[in-house]
Amino acid sequence: MTTTSAVLAFPPPAAADSAAWLARKLARYADAWDVAEDLANGVTEIVVIDARSPQAWRAGHICGAVNFPHRDMTPQSLATLDRSKVYITYCDGIGCNGSTKAAWKLASAGLRVKELIGGLDFWRRDRHPVVAGEMPGEWPRRESLPDCGC
Protein backbone atom coordinates (compact mmCIF):
# COMPACT_ATOMS: atom_id res chain seq x y z
CA MET A 1 0.00 0.00 0.00
CA THR A 2 1.39 3.38 -1.01
CA THR A 3 0.85 6.33 1.31
CA THR A 4 0.27 9.74 -0.26
CA SER A 5 2.37 12.49 1.23
CA ALA A 6 0.84 15.93 1.77
CA VAL A 7 4.35 17.33 2.16
CA LEU A 8 5.61 15.83 -1.08
CA ALA A 9 2.52 16.71 -3.14
CA PHE A 10 4.66 19.66 -4.24
CA PRO A 11 8.19 18.27 -4.50
CA PRO A 12 11.00 20.43 -3.15
CA PRO A 13 13.26 22.21 -5.62
CA ALA A 14 16.78 21.09 -6.35
CA ALA A 15 19.20 21.66 -3.48
CA ALA A 16 20.97 24.53 -5.28
CA ASP A 17 17.63 26.29 -5.87
CA SER A 18 16.72 25.89 -2.21
CA ALA A 19 20.12 27.18 -1.07
CA ALA A 20 19.82 30.27 -3.28
CA TRP A 21 16.26 31.03 -2.12
CA LEU A 22 17.15 30.52 1.55
CA ALA A 23 20.20 32.79 1.22
CA ARG A 24 17.91 35.49 -0.20
CA LYS A 25 15.53 34.99 2.74
CA LEU A 26 18.34 35.26 5.30
CA ALA A 27 19.57 38.42 3.55
CA ARG A 28 16.21 40.08 4.29
CA TYR A 29 15.41 38.91 7.82
CA ALA A 30 17.14 38.69 11.19
CA ASP A 31 15.93 36.85 14.26
CA ALA A 32 15.89 38.04 17.86
CA TRP A 33 18.81 35.90 18.97
CA ASP A 34 21.11 37.10 16.16
CA VAL A 35 20.26 40.77 16.77
CA ALA A 36 20.66 40.35 20.54
CA GLU A 37 24.04 38.69 20.04
CA ASP A 38 25.23 41.58 17.83
CA LEU A 39 23.98 44.19 20.31
CA ALA A 40 25.59 42.33 23.22
CA ASN A 41 28.88 42.15 21.30
CA GLY A 42 28.83 45.86 20.46
CA VAL A 43 28.51 45.38 16.68
CA THR A 44 28.36 48.95 15.36
CA GLU A 45 27.46 48.13 11.75
CA ILE A 46 23.78 47.68 12.62
CA VAL A 47 21.15 50.12 13.89
CA VAL A 48 17.91 48.74 15.33
CA ILE A 49 14.89 50.89 14.49
CA ASP A 50 11.62 50.71 16.38
CA ALA A 51 9.11 51.74 13.70
CA ARG A 52 6.22 52.15 16.15
CA SER A 53 4.70 55.31 17.59
CA PRO A 54 6.52 57.31 20.29
CA GLN A 55 3.85 56.20 22.79
CA ALA A 56 4.48 52.52 22.06
CA TRP A 57 8.26 53.19 22.19
CA ARG A 58 8.03 54.77 25.66
CA ALA A 59 5.98 51.80 26.93
CA GLY A 60 8.86 49.42 26.11
CA HIS A 61 11.41 48.87 23.35
CA ILE A 62 14.44 46.79 22.46
CA CYS A 63 17.36 47.91 24.55
CA GLY A 64 19.64 49.99 22.32
CA ALA A 65 17.05 50.60 19.58
CA VAL A 66 16.13 54.05 18.30
CA ASN A 67 12.58 55.23 17.68
CA PHE A 68 11.89 56.25 14.09
CA PRO A 69 8.18 55.70 13.37
CA HIS A 70 7.54 54.55 9.82
CA ARG A 71 4.94 57.32 9.49
CA ASP A 72 7.69 59.92 10.03
CA MET A 73 10.01 58.48 7.40
CA THR A 74 10.30 60.85 4.46
CA PRO A 75 12.97 61.24 1.80
CA GLN A 76 14.27 64.21 3.79
CA SER A 77 14.44 62.42 7.15
CA LEU A 78 15.93 59.28 5.60
CA ALA A 79 18.64 61.33 3.83
CA THR A 80 20.21 61.99 7.24
CA LEU A 81 20.87 58.30 7.95
CA ASP A 82 24.32 56.72 7.70
CA ARG A 83 24.49 54.73 4.46
CA SER A 84 27.27 52.52 5.81
CA LYS A 85 24.92 50.92 8.38
CA VAL A 86 22.45 48.06 8.07
CA TYR A 87 19.11 48.98 9.60
CA ILE A 88 17.04 46.37 11.43
CA THR A 89 13.37 47.35 11.63
CA TYR A 90 10.78 46.04 14.03
CA CYS A 91 7.26 46.72 15.27
CA ASP A 92 4.94 44.85 17.65
CA GLY A 93 5.03 41.47 15.97
CA ILE A 94 3.84 39.33 13.10
CA GLY A 95 0.39 40.93 13.17
CA CYS A 96 1.84 44.39 12.49
CA ASN A 97 3.36 45.58 9.23
CA GLY A 98 5.01 48.75 10.56
CA SER A 99 8.43 47.14 10.29
CA THR A 100 7.72 46.16 6.68
CA LYS A 101 6.62 49.70 5.84
CA ALA A 102 9.75 51.08 7.51
CA ALA A 103 12.00 48.56 5.75
CA TRP A 104 10.39 49.42 2.40
CA LYS A 105 10.92 53.14 2.96
CA LEU A 106 14.55 52.61 4.00
CA ALA A 107 15.27 50.34 1.03
CA SER A 108 13.50 52.72 -1.34
CA ALA A 109 15.81 55.46 -0.07
CA GLY A 110 18.85 53.33 -0.96
CA LEU A 111 19.62 52.07 2.56
CA ARG A 112 20.40 48.47 3.47
CA VAL A 113 17.79 46.91 5.71
CA LYS A 114 16.57 43.72 7.33
CA GLU A 115 13.36 43.03 9.21
CA LEU A 116 13.33 41.50 12.69
CA ILE A 117 11.29 38.29 12.58
CA GLY A 118 8.41 38.46 15.07
CA GLY A 119 9.17 42.00 16.21
CA LEU A 120 8.97 42.97 19.86
CA ASP A 121 6.66 40.03 20.57
CA PHE A 122 9.31 37.41 19.67
CA TRP A 123 12.04 39.56 21.28
CA ARG A 124 10.17 39.48 24.60
CA ARG A 125 9.29 35.80 24.20
CA ASP A 126 13.01 35.07 23.98
CA ARG A 127 13.60 37.21 27.13
CA HIS A 128 15.95 39.74 25.58
CA PRO A 129 16.33 43.14 27.28
CA VAL A 130 13.52 45.67 26.98
CA VAL A 131 13.62 49.19 28.38
CA ALA A 132 10.84 51.75 28.89
CA GLY A 133 11.07 55.52 28.61
CA GLU A 134 12.60 58.07 26.27
CA MET A 135 16.17 56.77 26.00
CA PRO A 136 17.41 53.84 23.88
CA GLY A 137 19.03 52.24 26.93
CA GLU A 138 22.37 50.55 27.30
CA TRP A 139 22.86 46.86 26.70
CA PRO A 140 23.15 45.05 30.05
CA ARG A 141 26.43 43.38 30.86
CA ARG A 142 26.11 39.62 31.19
CA GLU A 143 28.19 36.59 30.53
CA SER A 144 26.18 35.17 27.65
CA LEU A 145 22.81 35.23 25.96
CA PRO A 146 20.17 32.66 26.78
CA ASP A 147 20.44 29.74 24.38
CA CYS A 148 17.64 29.90 21.83
CA GLY A 149 17.92 26.21 21.06
CA CYS A 150 18.50 26.81 17.35
mmCIF file with all atom_site columns, N, CA and C in Angstrom, residues 6 11 28-29 31 34 36 38 41 63 71 74 79-80 87 89 98-99 111-114 132 135 143 147:
data_model
loop_
_atom_site.group_PDB
_atom_site.id
_atom_site.type_symbol
_atom_site.label_atom_id
_atom_site.label_alt_id
_atom_site.label_comp_id
_atom_site.label_asym_id
_atom_site.label_entity_id
_atom_site.label_seq_id
_atom_site.pdbx_PDB_ins_code
_atom_site.Cartn_x
_atom_site.Cartn_y
_atom_site.Cartn_z
_atom_site.occupancy
_atom_site.B_iso_or_equiv
_atom_site.pdbx_formal_charge
_atom_site.auth_seq_id
_atom_site.auth_comp_id
_atom_site.auth_asym_id
_atom_site.auth_atom_id
_atom_site.pdbx_PDB_model_num
ATOM 1  N N  . ALA A 1 6   ? 1.283  14.543 1.926  1.00 0.00 ? 6   ALA A N  1
ATOM 2  C CA . ALA A 1 6   ? 0.841  15.927 1.766  1.00 0.00 ? 6   ALA A CA 1
ATOM 3  C C  . ALA A 1 6   ? 2.056  16.845 1.594  1.00 0.00 ? 6   ALA A C  1
ATOM 4  N N  . PRO A 1 11  ? 6.818  18.675 -4.792 1.00 0.00 ? 11  PRO A N  1
ATOM 5  C CA . PRO A 1 11  ? 8.192  18.271 -4.503 1.00 0.00 ? 11  PRO A CA 1
ATOM 6  C C  . PRO A 1 11  ? 9.098  19.485 -4.264 1.00 0.00 ? 11  PRO A C  1
ATOM 7  N N  . ARG A 1 28  ? 17.282 39.112 4.043  1.00 0.00 ? 28  ARG A N  1
ATOM 8  C CA . ARG A 1 28  ? 16.212 40.079 4.289  1.00 0.00 ? 28  ARG A CA 1
ATOM 9  C C  . ARG A 1 28  ? 15.701 40.093 5.724  1.00 0.00 ? 28  ARG A C  1
ATOM 10 N N  . TYR A 1 29  ? 15.959 39.037 6.474  1.00 0.00 ? 29  TYR A N  1
ATOM 11 C CA . TYR A 1 29  ? 15.414 38.909 7.817  1.00 0.00 ? 29  TYR A CA 1
ATOM 12 C C  . TYR A 1 29  ? 16.508 38.586 8.824  1.00 0.00 ? 29  TYR A C  1
ATOM 13 N N  . ASP A 1 31  ? 16.734 37.292 13.125 1.00 0.00 ? 31  ASP A N  1
ATOM 14 C CA . ASP A 1 31  ? 15.933 36.854 14.256 1.00 0.00 ? 31  ASP A CA 1
ATOM 15 C C  . ASP A 1 31  ? 16.426 37.498 15.542 1.00 0.00 ? 31  ASP A C  1
ATOM 16 N N  . ASP A 1 34  ? 19.987 36.541 16.915 1.00 0.00 ? 34  ASP A N  1
ATOM 17 C CA . ASP A 1 34  ? 21.112 37.096 16.158 1.00 0.00 ? 34  ASP A CA 1
ATOM 18 C C  . ASP A 1 34  ? 21.284 38.583 16.431 1.00 0.00 ? 34  ASP A C  1
ATOM 19 N N  . ALA A 1 36  ? 20.227 40.224 19.145 1.00 0.00 ? 36  ALA A N  1
ATOM 20 C CA . ALA A 1 36  ? 20.660 40.349 20.535 1.00 0.00 ? 36  ALA A CA 1
ATOM 21 C C  . ALA A 1 36  ? 22.149 40.046 20.674 1.00 0.00 ? 36  ALA A C  1
ATOM 22 N N  . ASP A 1 38  ? 24.478 40.445 18.386 1.00 0.00 ? 38  ASP A N  1
ATOM 23 C CA . ASP A 1 38  ? 25.230 41.577 17.834 1.00 0.00 ? 38  ASP A CA 1
ATOM 24 C C  . ASP A 1 38  ? 25.212 42.773 18.781 1.00 0.00 ? 38  ASP A C  1
ATOM 25 N N  . ASN A 1 41  ? 27.463 42.122 21.691 1.00 0.00 ? 41  ASN A N  1
ATOM 26 C CA . ASN A 1 41  ? 28.877 42.154 21.299 1.00 0.00 ? 41  ASN A CA 1
ATOM 27 C C  . ASN A 1 41  ? 29.328 43.518 20.796 1.00 0.00 ? 41  ASN A C  1
ATOM 28 N N  . CYS A 1 63  ? 16.266 47.166 23.948 1.00 0.00 ? 63  CYS A N  1
ATOM 29 C CA . CYS A 1 63  ? 17.361 47.914 24.546 1.00 0.00 ? 63  CYS A CA 1
ATOM 30 C C  . CYS A 1 63  ? 18.403 48.252 23.479 1.00 0.00 ? 63  CYS A C  1
ATOM 31 N N  . ARG A 1 71  ? 5.764  56.207 9.974  1.00 0.00 ? 71  ARG A N  1
ATOM 32 C CA . ARG A 1 71  ? 4.938  57.323 9.490  1.00 0.00 ? 71  ARG A CA 1
ATOM 33 C C  . ARG A 1 71  ? 5.739  58.620 9.359  1.00 0.00 ? 71  ARG A C  1
ATOM 34 N N  . THR A 1 74  ? 10.466 60.121 5.718  1.00 0.00 ? 74  THR A N  1
ATOM 35 C CA . THR A 1 74  ? 10.303 60.854 4.464  1.00 0.00 ? 74  THR A CA 1
ATOM 36 C C  . THR A 1 74  ? 11.646 60.840 3.747  1.00 0.00 ? 74  THR A C  1
ATOM 37 N N  . ALA A 1 79  ? 17.366 60.851 4.413  1.00 0.00 ? 79  ALA A N  1
ATOM 38 C CA . ALA A 1 79  ? 18.637 61.327 3.833  1.00 0.00 ? 79  ALA A CA 1
ATOM 39 C C  . ALA A 1 79  ? 19.682 61.579 4.904  1.00 0.00 ? 79  ALA A C  1
ATOM 40 N N  . THR A 1 80  ? 19.264 61.722 6.153  1.00 0.00 ? 80  THR A N  1
ATOM 41 C CA . THR A 1 80  ? 20.206 61.995 7.240  1.00 0.00 ? 80  THR A CA 1
ATOM 42 C C  . THR A 1 80  ? 20.857 60.729 7.789  1.00 0.00 ? 80  THR A C  1
ATOM 43 N N  . TYR A 1 87  ? 20.202 48.647 8.693  1.00 0.00 ? 87  TYR A N  1
ATOM 44 C CA . TYR A 1 87  ? 19.110 48.979 9.603  1.00 0.00 ? 87  TYR A CA 1
ATOM 45 C C  . TYR A 1 87  ? 18.213 47.769 9.800  1.00 0.00 ? 87  TYR A C  1
ATOM 46 N N  . THR A 1 89  ? 14.643 46.752 11.230 1.00 0.00 ? 89  THR A N  1
ATOM 47 C CA . THR A 1 89  ? 13.369 47.351 11.632 1.00 0.00 ? 89  THR A CA 1
ATOM 48 C C  . THR A 1 89  ? 12.515 46.348 12.389 1.00 0.00 ? 89  THR A C  1
ATOM 49 N N  . GLY A 1 98  ? 4.219  47.527 10.430 1.00 0.00 ? 98  GLY A N  1
ATOM 50 C CA . GLY A 1 98  ? 5.007  48.753 10.563 1.00 0.00 ? 98  GLY A CA 1
ATOM 51 C C  . GLY A 1 98  ? 6.471  48.542 10.228 1.00 0.00 ? 98  GLY A C  1
ATOM 52 N N  . SER A 1 99  ? 7.017  47.411 10.608 1.00 0.00 ? 99  SER A N  1
ATOM 53 C CA . SER A 1 99  ? 8.428  47.139 10.294 1.00 0.00 ? 99  SER A CA 1
ATOM 54 C C  . SER A 1 99  ? 8.625  46.940 8.798  1.00 0.00 ? 99  SER A C  1
ATOM 55 N N  . LEU A 1 111 ? 18.947 52.561 1.350  1.00 0.00 ? 111 LEU A N  1
ATOM 56 C CA . LEU A 1 111 ? 19.615 52.071 2.557  1.00 0.00 ? 111 LEU A CA 1
ATOM 57 C C  . LEU A 1 111 ? 19.469 50.553 2.655  1.00 0.00 ? 111 LEU A C  1
ATOM 58 N N  . ARG A 1 112 ? 20.445 49.920 3.282  1.00 0.00 ? 112 ARG A N  1
ATOM 59 C CA . ARG A 1 112 ? 20.404 48.466 3.475  1.00 0.00 ? 112 ARG A CA 1
ATOM 60 C C  . ARG A 1 112 ? 19.588 48.159 4.727  1.00 0.00 ? 112 ARG A C  1
ATOM 61 N N  . VAL A 1 113 ? 18.720 47.168 4.620  1.00 0.00 ? 113 VAL A N  1
ATOM 62 C CA . VAL A 1 113 ? 17.785 46.914 5.707  1.00 0.00 ? 113 VAL A CA 1
ATOM 63 C C  . VAL A 1 113 ? 17.447 45.438 5.813  1.00 0.00 ? 113 VAL A C  1
ATOM 64 N N  . LYS A 1 114 ? 17.129 45.032 7.042  1.00 0.00 ? 114 LYS A N  1
ATOM 65 C CA . LYS A 1 114 ? 16.566 43.717 7.331  1.00 0.00 ? 114 LYS A CA 1
ATOM 66 C C  . LYS A 1 114 ? 15.408 43.928 8.294  1.00 0.00 ? 114 LYS A C  1
ATOM 67 N N  . ALA A 1 132 ? 11.934 50.793 29.076 1.00 0.00 ? 132 ALA A N  1
ATOM 68 C CA . ALA A 1 132 ? 10.845 51.754 28.888 1.00 0.00 ? 132 ALA A CA 1
ATOM 69 C C  . ALA A 1 132 ? 11.408 53.165 29.022 1.00 0.00 ? 132 ALA A C  1
ATOM 70 N N  . MET A 1 135 ? 14.807 57.051 26.449 1.00 0.00 ? 135 MET A N  1
ATOM 71 C CA . MET A 1 135 ? 16.169 56.769 26.004 1.00 0.00 ? 135 MET A CA 1
ATOM 72 C C  . MET A 1 135 ? 16.289 55.363 25.423 1.00 0.00 ? 135 MET A C  1
ATOM 73 N N  . GLU A 1 143 ? 27.219 37.543 31.061 1.00 0.00 ? 143 GLU A N  1
ATOM 74 C CA . GLU A 1 143 ? 28.191 36.588 30.532 1.00 0.00 ? 143 GLU A CA 1
ATOM 75 C C  . GLU A 1 143 ? 27.831 36.097 29.129 1.00 0.00 ? 143 GLU A C  1
ATOM 76 N N  . ASP A 1 147 ? 20.368 30.582 25.576 1.00 0.00 ? 147 ASP A N  1
ATOM 77 C CA . ASP A 1 147 ? 20.440 29.739 24.383 1.00 0.00 ? 147 ASP A CA 1
ATOM 78 C C  . ASP A 1 147 ? 19.058 29.629 23.771 1.00 0.00 ? 147 ASP A C  1
#
